[in-house]
mmCIF file of C-alpha atoms in Angstrom:
data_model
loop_
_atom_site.group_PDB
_atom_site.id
_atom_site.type_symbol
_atom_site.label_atom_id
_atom_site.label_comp_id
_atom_site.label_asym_id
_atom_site.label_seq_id
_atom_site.Cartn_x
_atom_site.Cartn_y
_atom_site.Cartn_z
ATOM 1 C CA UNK A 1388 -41.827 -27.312 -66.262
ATOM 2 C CA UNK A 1389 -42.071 -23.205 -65.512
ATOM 3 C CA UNK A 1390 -45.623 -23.789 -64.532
ATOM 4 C CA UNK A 1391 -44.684 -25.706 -61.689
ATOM 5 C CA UNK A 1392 -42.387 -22.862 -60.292
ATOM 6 C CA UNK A 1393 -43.832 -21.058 -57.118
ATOM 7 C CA UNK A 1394 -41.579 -17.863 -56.295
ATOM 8 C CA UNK A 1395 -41.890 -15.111 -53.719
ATOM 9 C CA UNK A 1396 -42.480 -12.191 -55.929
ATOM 10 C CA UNK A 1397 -45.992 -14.298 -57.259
ATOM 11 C CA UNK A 1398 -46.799 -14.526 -53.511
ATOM 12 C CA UNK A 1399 -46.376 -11.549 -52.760
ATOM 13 C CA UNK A 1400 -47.703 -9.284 -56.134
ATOM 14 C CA UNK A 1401 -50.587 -11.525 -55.575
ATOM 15 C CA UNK A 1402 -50.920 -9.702 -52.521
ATOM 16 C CA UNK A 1403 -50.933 -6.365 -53.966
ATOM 17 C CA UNK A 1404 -52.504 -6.983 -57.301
ATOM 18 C CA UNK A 1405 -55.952 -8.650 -58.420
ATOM 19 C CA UNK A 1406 -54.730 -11.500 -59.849
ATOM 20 C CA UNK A 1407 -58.009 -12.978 -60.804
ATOM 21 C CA UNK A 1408 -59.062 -9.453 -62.493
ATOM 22 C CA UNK A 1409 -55.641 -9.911 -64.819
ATOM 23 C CA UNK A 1410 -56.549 -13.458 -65.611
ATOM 24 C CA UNK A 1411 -57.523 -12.724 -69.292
ATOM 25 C CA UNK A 1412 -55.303 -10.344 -70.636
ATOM 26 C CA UNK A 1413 -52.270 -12.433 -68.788
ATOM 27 C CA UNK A 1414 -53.260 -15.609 -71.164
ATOM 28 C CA UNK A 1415 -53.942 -13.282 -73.633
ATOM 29 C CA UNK A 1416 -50.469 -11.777 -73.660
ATOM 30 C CA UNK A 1417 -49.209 -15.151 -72.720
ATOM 31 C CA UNK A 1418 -49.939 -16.291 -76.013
ATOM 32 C CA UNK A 1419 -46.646 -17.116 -78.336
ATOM 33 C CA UNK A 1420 -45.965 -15.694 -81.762
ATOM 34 C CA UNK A 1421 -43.537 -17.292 -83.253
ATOM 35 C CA UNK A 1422 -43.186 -14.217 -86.063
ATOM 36 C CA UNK A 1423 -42.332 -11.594 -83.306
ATOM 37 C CA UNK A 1424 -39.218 -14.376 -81.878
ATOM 38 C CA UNK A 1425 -37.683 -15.236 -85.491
ATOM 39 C CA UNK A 1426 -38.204 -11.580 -86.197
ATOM 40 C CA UNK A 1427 -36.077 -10.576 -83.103
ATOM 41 C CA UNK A 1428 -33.610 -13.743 -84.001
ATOM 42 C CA UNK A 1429 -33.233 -12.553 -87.376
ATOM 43 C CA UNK A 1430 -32.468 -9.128 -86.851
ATOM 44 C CA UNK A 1431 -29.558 -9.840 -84.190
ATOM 45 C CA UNK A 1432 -27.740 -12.312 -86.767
ATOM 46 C CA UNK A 1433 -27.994 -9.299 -89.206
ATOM 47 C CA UNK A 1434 -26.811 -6.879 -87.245
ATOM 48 C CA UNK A 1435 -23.653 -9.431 -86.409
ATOM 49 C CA UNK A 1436 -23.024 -9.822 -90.069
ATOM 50 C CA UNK A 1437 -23.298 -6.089 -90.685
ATOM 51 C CA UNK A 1438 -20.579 -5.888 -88.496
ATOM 52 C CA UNK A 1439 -18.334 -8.513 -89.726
ATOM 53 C CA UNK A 1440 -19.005 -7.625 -92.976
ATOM 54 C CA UNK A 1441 -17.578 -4.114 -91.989
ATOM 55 C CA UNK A 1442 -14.371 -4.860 -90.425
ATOM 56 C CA UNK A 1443 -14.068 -6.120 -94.050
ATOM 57 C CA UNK A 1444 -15.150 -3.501 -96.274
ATOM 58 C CA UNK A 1445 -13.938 -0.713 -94.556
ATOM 59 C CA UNK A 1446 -10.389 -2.778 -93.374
ATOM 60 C CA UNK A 1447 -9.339 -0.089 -90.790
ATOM 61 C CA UNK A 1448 -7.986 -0.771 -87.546
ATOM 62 C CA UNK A 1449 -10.696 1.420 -85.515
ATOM 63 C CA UNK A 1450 -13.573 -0.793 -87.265
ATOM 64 C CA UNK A 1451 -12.383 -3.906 -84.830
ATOM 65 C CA UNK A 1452 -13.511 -2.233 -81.347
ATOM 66 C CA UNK A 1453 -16.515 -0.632 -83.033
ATOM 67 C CA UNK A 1454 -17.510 -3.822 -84.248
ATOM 68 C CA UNK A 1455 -16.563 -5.992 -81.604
ATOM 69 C CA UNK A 1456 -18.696 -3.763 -79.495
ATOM 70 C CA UNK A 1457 -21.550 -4.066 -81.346
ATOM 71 C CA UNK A 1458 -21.632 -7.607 -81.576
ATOM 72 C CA UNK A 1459 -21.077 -7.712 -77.913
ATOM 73 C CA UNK A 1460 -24.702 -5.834 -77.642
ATOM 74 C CA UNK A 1461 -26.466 -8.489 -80.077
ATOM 75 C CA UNK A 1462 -24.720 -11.350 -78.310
ATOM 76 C CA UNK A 1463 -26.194 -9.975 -74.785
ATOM 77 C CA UNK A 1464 -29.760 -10.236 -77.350
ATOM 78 C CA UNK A 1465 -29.118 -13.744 -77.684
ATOM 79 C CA UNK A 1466 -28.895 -14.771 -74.164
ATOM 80 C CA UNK A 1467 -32.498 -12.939 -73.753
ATOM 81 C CA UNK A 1468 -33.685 -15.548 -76.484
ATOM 82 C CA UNK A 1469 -32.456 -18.408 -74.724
ATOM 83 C CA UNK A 1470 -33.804 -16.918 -71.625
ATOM 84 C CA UNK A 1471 -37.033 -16.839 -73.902
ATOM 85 C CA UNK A 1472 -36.816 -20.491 -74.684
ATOM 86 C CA UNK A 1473 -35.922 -21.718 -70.891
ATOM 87 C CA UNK A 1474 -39.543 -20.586 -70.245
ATOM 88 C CA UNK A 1475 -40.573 -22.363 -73.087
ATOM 89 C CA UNK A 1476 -41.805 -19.420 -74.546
ATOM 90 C CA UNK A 1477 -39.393 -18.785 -77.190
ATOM 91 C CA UNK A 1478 -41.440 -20.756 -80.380
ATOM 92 C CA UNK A 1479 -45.162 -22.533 -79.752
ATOM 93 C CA UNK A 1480 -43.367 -25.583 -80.443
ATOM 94 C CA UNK A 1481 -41.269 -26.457 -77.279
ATOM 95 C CA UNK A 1482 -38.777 -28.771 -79.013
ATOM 96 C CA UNK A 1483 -38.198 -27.128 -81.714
ATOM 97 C CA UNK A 1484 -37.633 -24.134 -79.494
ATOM 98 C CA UNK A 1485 -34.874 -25.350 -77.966
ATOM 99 C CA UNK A 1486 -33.191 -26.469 -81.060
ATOM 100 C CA UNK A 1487 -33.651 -22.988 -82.694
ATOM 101 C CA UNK A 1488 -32.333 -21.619 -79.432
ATOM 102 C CA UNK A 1489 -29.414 -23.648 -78.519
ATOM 103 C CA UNK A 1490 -27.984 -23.536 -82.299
ATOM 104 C CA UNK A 1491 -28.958 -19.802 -83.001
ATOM 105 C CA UNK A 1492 -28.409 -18.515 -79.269
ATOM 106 C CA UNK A 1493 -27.210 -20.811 -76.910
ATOM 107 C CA UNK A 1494 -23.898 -23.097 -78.996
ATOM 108 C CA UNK A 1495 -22.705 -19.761 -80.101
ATOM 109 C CA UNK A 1496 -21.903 -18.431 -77.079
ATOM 110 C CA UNK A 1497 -20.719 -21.507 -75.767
ATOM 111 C CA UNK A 1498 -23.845 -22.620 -73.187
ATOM 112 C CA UNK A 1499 -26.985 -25.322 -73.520
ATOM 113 C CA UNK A 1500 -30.090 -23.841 -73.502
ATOM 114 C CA UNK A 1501 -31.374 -27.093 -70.772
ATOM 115 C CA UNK A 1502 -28.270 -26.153 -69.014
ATOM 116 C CA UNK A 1503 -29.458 -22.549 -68.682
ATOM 117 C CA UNK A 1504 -33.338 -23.816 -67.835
ATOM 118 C CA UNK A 1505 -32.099 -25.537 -64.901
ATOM 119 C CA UNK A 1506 -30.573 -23.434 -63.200
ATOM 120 C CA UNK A 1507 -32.910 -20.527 -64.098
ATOM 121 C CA UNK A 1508 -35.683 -22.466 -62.639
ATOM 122 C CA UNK A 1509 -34.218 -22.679 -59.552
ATOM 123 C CA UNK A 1510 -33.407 -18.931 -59.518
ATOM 124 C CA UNK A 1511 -37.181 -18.336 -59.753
ATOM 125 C CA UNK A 1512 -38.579 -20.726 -57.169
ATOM 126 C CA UNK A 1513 -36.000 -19.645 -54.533
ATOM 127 C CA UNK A 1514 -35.171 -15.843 -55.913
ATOM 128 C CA UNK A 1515 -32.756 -14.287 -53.636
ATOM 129 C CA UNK A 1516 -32.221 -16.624 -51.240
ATOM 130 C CA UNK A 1517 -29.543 -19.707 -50.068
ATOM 131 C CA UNK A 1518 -31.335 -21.950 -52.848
ATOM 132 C CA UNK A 1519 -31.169 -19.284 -55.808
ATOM 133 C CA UNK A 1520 -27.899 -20.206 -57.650
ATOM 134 C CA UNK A 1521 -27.415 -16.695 -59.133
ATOM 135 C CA UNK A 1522 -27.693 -14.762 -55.251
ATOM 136 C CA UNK A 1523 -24.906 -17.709 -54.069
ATOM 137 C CA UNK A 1524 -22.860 -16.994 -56.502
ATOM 138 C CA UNK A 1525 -23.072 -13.291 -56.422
ATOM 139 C CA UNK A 1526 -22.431 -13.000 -52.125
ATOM 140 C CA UNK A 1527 -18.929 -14.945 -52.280
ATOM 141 C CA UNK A 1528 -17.892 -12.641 -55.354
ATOM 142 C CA UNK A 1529 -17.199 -9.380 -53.974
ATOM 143 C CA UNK A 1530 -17.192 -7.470 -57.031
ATOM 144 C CA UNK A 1531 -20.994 -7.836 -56.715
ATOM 145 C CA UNK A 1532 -21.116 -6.238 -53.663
ATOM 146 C CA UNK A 1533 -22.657 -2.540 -53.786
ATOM 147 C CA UNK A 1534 -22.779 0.324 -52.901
ATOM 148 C CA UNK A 1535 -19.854 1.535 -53.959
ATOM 149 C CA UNK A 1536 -18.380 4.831 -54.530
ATOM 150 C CA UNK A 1537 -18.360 6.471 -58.464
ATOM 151 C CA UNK A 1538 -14.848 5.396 -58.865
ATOM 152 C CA UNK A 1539 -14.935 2.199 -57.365
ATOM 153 C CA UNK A 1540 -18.139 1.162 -59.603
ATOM 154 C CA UNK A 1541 -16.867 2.464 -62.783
ATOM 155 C CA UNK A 1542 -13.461 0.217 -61.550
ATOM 156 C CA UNK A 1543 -15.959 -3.061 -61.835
ATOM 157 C CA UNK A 1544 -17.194 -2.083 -65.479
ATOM 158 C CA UNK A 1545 -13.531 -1.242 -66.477
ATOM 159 C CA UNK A 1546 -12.399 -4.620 -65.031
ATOM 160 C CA UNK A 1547 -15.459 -6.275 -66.609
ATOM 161 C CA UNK A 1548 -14.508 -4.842 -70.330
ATOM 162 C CA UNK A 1549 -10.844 -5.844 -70.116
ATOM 163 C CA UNK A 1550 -11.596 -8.966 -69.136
ATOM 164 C CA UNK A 1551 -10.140 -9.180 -65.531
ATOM 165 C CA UNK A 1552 -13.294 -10.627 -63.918
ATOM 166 C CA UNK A 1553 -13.633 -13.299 -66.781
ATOM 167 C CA UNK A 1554 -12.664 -16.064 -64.172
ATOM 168 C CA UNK A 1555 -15.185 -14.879 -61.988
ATOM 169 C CA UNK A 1556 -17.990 -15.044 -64.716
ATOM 170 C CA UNK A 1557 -16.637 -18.786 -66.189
ATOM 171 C CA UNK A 1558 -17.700 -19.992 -62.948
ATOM 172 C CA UNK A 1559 -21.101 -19.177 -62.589
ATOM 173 C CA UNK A 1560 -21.361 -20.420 -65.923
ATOM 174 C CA UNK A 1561 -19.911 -23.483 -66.573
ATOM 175 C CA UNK A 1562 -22.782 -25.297 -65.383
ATOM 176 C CA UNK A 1563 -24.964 -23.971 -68.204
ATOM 177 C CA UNK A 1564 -22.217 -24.959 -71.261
ATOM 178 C CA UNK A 1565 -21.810 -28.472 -72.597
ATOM 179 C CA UNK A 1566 -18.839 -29.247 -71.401
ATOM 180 C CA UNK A 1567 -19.431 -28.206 -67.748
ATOM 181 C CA UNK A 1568 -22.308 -30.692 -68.343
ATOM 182 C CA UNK A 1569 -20.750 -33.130 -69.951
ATOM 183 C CA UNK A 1570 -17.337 -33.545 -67.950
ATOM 184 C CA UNK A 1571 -18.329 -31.206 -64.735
ATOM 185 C CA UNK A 1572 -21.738 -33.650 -63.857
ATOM 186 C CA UNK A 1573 -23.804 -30.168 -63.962
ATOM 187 C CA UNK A 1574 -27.521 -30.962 -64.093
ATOM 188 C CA UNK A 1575 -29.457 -32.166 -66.260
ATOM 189 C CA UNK A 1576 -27.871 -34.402 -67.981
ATOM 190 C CA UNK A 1577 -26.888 -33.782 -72.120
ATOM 191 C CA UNK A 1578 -29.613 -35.655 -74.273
ATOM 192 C CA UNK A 1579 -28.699 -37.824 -77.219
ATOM 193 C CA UNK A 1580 -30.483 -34.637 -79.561
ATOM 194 C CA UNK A 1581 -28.434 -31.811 -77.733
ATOM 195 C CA UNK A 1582 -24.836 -34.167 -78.607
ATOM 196 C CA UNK A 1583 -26.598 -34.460 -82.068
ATOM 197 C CA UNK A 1584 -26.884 -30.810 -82.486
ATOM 198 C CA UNK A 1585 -24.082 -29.627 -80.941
ATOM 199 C CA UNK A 1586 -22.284 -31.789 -83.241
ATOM 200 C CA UNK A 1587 -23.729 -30.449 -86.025
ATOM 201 C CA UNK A 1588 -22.893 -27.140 -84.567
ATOM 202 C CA UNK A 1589 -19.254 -27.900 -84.190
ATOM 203 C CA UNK A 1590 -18.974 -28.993 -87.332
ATOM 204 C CA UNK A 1591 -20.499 -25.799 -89.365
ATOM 205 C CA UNK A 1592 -18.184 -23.582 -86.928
ATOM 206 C CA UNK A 1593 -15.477 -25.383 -88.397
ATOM 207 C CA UNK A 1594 -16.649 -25.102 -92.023
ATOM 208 C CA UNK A 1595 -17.442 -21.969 -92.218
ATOM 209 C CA UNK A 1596 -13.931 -20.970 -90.188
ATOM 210 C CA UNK A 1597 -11.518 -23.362 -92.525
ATOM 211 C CA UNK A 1598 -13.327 -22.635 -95.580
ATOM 212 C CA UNK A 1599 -13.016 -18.599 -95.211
ATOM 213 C CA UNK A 1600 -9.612 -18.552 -93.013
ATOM 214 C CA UNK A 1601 -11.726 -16.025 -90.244
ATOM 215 C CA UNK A 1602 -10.333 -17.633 -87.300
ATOM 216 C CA UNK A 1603 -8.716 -14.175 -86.250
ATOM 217 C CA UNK A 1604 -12.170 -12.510 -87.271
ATOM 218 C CA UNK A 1605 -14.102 -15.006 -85.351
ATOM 219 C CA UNK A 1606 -11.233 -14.600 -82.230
ATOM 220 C CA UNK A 1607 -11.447 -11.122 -81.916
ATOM 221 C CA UNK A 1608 -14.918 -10.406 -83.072
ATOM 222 C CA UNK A 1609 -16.709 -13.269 -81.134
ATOM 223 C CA UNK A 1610 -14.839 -15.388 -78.913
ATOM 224 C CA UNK A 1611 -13.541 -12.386 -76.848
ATOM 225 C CA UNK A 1612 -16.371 -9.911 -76.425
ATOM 226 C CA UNK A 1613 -18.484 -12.559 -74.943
ATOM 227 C CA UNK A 1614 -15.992 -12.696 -72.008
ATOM 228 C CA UNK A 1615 -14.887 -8.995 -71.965
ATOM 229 C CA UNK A 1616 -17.535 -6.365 -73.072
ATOM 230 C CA UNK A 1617 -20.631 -8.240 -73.280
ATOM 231 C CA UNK A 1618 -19.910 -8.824 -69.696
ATOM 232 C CA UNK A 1619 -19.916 -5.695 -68.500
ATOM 233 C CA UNK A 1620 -23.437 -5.316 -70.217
ATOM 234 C CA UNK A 1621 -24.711 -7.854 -68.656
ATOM 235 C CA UNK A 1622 -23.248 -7.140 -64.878
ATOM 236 C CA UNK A 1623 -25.477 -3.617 -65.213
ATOM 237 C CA UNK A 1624 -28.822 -4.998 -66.196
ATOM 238 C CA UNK A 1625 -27.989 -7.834 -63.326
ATOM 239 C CA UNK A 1626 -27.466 -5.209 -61.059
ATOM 240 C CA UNK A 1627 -31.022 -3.418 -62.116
ATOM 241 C CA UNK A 1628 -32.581 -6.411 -61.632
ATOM 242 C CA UNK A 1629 -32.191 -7.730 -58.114
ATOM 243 C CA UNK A 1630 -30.371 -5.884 -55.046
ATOM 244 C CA UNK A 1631 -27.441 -7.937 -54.126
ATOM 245 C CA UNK A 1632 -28.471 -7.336 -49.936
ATOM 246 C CA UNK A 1633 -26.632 -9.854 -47.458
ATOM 247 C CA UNK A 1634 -29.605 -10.453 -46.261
ATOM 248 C CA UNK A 1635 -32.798 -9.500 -48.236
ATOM 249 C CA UNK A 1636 -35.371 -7.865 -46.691
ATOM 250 C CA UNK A 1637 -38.051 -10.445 -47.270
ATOM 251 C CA UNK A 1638 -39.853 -8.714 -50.136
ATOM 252 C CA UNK A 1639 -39.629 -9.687 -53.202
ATOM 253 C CA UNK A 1640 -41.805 -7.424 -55.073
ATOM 254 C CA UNK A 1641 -39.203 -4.250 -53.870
ATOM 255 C CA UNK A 1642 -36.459 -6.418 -54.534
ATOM 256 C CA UNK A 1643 -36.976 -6.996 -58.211
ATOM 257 C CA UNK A 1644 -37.263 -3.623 -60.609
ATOM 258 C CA UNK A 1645 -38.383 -2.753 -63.573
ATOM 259 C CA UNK A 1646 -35.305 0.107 -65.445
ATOM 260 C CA UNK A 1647 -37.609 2.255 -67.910
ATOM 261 C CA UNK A 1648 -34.377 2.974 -69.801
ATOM 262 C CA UNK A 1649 -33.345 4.736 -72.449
ATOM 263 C CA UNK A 1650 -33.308 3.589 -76.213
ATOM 264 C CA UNK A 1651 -29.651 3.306 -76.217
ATOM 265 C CA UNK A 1652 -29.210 1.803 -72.467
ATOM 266 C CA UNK A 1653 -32.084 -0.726 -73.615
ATOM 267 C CA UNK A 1654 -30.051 -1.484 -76.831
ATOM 268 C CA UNK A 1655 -26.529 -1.627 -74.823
ATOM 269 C CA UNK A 1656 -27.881 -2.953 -71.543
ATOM 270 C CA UNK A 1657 -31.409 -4.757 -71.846
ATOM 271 C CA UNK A 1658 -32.001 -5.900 -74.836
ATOM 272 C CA UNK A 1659 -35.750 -7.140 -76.148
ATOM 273 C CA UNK A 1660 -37.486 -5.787 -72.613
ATOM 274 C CA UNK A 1661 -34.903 -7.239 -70.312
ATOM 275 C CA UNK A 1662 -35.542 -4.135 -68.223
ATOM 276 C CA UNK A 1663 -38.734 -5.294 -67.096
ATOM 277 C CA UNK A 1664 -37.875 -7.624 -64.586
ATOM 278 C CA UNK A 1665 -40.307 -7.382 -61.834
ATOM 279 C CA UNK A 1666 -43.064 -7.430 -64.417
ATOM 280 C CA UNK A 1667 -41.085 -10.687 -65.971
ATOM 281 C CA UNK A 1668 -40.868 -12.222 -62.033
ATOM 282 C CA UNK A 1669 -45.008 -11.637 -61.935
ATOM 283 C CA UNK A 1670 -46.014 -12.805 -64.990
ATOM 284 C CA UNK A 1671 -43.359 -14.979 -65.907
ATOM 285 C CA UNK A 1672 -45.493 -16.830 -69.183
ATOM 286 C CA UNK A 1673 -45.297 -14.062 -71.023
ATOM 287 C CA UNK A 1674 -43.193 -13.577 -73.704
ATOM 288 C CA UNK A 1675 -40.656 -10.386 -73.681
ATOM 289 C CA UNK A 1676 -42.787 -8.271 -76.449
ATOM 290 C CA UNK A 1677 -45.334 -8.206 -74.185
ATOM 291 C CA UNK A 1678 -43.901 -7.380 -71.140
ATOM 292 C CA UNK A 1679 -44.544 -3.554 -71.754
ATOM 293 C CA UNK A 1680 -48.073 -4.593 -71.405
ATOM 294 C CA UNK A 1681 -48.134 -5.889 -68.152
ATOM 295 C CA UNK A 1682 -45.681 -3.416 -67.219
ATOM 296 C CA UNK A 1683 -48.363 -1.138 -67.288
ATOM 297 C CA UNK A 1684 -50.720 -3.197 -65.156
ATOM 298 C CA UNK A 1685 -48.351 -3.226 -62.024
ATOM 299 C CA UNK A 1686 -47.702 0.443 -62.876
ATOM 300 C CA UNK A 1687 -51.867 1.018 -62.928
ATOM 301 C CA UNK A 1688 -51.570 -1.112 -59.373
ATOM 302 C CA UNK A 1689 -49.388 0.837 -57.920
ATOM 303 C CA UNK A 1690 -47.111 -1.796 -57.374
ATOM 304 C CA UNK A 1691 -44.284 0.349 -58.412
ATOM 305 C CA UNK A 1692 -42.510 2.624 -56.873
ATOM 306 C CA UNK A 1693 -39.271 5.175 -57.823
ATOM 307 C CA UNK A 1694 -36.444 4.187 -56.070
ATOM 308 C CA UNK A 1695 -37.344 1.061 -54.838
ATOM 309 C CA UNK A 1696 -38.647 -1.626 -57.513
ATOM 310 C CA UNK A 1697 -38.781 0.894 -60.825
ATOM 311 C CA UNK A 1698 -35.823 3.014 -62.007
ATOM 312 C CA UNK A 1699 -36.010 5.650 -65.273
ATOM 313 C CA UNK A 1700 -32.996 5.186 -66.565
ATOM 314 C CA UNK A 1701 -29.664 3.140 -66.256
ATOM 315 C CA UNK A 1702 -27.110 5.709 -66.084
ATOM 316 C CA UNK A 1703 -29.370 9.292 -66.104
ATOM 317 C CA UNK A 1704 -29.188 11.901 -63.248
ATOM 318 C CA UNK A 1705 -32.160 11.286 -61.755
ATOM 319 C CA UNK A 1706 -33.973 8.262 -60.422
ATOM 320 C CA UNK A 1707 -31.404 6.047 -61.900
ATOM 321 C CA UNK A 1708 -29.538 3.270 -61.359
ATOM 322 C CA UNK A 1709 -26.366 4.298 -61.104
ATOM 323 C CA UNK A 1710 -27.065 6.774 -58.740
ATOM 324 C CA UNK A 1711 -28.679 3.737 -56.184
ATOM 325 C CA UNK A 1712 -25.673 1.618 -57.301
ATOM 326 C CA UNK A 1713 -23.698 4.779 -56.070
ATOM 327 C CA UNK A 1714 -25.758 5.438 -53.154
ATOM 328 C CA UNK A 1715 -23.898 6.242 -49.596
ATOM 329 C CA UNK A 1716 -24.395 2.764 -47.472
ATOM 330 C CA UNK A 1717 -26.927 2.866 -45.275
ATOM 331 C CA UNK A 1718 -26.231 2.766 -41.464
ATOM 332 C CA UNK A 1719 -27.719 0.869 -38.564
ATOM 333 C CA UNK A 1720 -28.913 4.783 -37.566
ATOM 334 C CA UNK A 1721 -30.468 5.905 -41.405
ATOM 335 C CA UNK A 1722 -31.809 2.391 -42.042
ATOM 336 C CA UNK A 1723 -35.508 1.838 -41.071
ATOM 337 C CA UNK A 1724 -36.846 -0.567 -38.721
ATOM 338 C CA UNK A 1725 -37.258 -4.013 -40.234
ATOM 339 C CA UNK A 1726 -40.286 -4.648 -41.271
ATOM 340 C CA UNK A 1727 -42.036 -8.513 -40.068
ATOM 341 C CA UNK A 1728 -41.004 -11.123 -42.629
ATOM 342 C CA UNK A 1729 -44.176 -12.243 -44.785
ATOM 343 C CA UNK A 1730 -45.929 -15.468 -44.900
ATOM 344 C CA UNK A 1731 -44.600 -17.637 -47.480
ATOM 345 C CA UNK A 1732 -47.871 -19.059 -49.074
ATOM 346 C CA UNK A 1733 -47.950 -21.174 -52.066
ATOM 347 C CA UNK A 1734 -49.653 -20.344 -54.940
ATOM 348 C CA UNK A 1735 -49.767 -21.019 -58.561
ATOM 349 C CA UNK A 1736 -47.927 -18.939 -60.918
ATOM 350 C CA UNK A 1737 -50.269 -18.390 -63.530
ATOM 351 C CA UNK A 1738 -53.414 -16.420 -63.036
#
């Protein structure tokens, strides 16, 4: 299904990047290794039950937060799996991808992985414009909307962590979970093997919860930092990735960005090479532990540029992205003339 998807920032890297010369090394690094993704599966599960486990151990008030924070950080992990398996990139196997993914990834944090792929899709073929669900949604929700100043930015996070713009988020949502699918008629439609699984899904919860009493452990530890903290996690590396612009310049390759980062801002903020977002737009077959490599072709390219589609770091001093984030508006006398709207030509997506 990807394959089919034609977006802007193919058209237009294509126009700054020899496609054909890439060919080879993008198949190559297109290539699937279904080690590297249980690998990457495995380690966020144990990570989560390091942290359960040491509410428990340790049994002191100030291990809650801690932990709940933590797990927020592997939960944001998860959604970049089932972001892995919407491209169908996730396991060689495609079905059993999204099986892996929606009970490992997706049912956890209460959305479908199909749910996800459709409207994902959609994002990619239309990327920030009228038709791209995720820009829609983001220019009728103000809190979106920067530049802002230091105080009114760090007011967003705040808001995001204590859960005041958890509405807000449910709604964009909802059409990805099962129930928005199910009752709310959100596309596509819930196949007889995703109301098996989630079954089955529903059922362990509910095991595991009964059997050990954790329902104030899973509360606390699971249920809420998916809607407070994790949220504010995933509002900055949304922000990194695509300029929220009332109207977008036309541009797609300097309106997508690739965040170097820092190991902790990677580890808080984009997990498993969510930073490189541009290079994910371009080459969107390959898988996320190979995105580094075709970072480096665009970088090689020239494609990139400080300040405009490539940042250092999330939260640094310099070339950052909280300092663009934080950025004095531009006025109708600073900003420069507009340049002519390209040619939207249709080409394949895959060298």
């Amino acid at each position: 299904m990807y394959a089919e998807v034609v977006d802007e920032a193919d058209v237009q890297t294509a126009r700054r990047v020899d496609r054909q010369a890439l060919a080879v090394l993008t198949r190559e690094m297109s290539r699937v290794n279904n080690l590297k993704a249980l690998c990457a599966l495995a380690a966020q599960w144990l990570v989560i039950g390091a942290a359960f486990a040491a509410v428990v151990v340790v049994d002191r008030w100030w291990m809650w937060p801690i932990a709940a924070v933590l797990i927020a950080t592997r939960q944001h992990a998860m959604l970049a799996l089932m972001h892995e398996a919407a491209h169908y990139h996730f396991l060689s196997n495609r079905k059993v991808g999204d099986v892996v993914a929606d009970l490992l990834c997706a049912f956890p944090l209460n959305m479908t992985t199909a749910g996800y792929r459709h409207q994902h899709m959609e994002h990619h073929r239309y990327v920030n414009t009228d038709k791209d669900p995720y820009w829609a949604n983001q220019q009728v929700d103000t809190s979106w909307h920067f530049p802002r100043t230091p105080v009114r930015a760090a007011a967003v996070f705040l808001g995001d962590a204590l859960g005041i713009y958890t509405p807000n988020h449910l709604k964009v949502v909802l059409p990805w979970t099962y129930w928005g699918r199910l009752l709310g008629g959100a596309q596509p439609k819930i196949s007889r093997g995703e109301h098996l699984r989630y079954a089955l899904y529903v059922v362990a919860l509910l095991t595991v919860l009964v059997t050990t009493g954790a329902w104030l452990h899973w509360l606390l530890l699971w249920v809420l930092p998916t809607t407070t903290v994790m949220m504010a996690f995933f509002r900055m590396r949304a922000l990194g990735e695509h300029p929220i612009d009332i109207e977008p310049k036309g541009d797609e390759t300097r309106e997508t960005r690739d965040v170097k980062g820092t190991f902790l801002e990677n580890f808080f903020v984009a997990p498993l090479n969510c930073n490189y977002h541009l290079t994910h737009h371009a080459f969107p077959s390959v898988p996320f532990y190979n995105l580094p490599v075709m970072h480096e072709q665009l970088d090689k390219a020239g494609l990139l540029e400080d300040g405009v589609n490539r940042f250092d770091t999330y939260l640094g001093k310099r070339n950052s992205l909280v300092g663009y984030l934080t950025r004095k508006p531009e006025t109708s006398e600073t900003m420069p003339a507009e340049a002519p709207q390209p040619q939207r030509v249709q080409l394949p997506l895959h060298s």
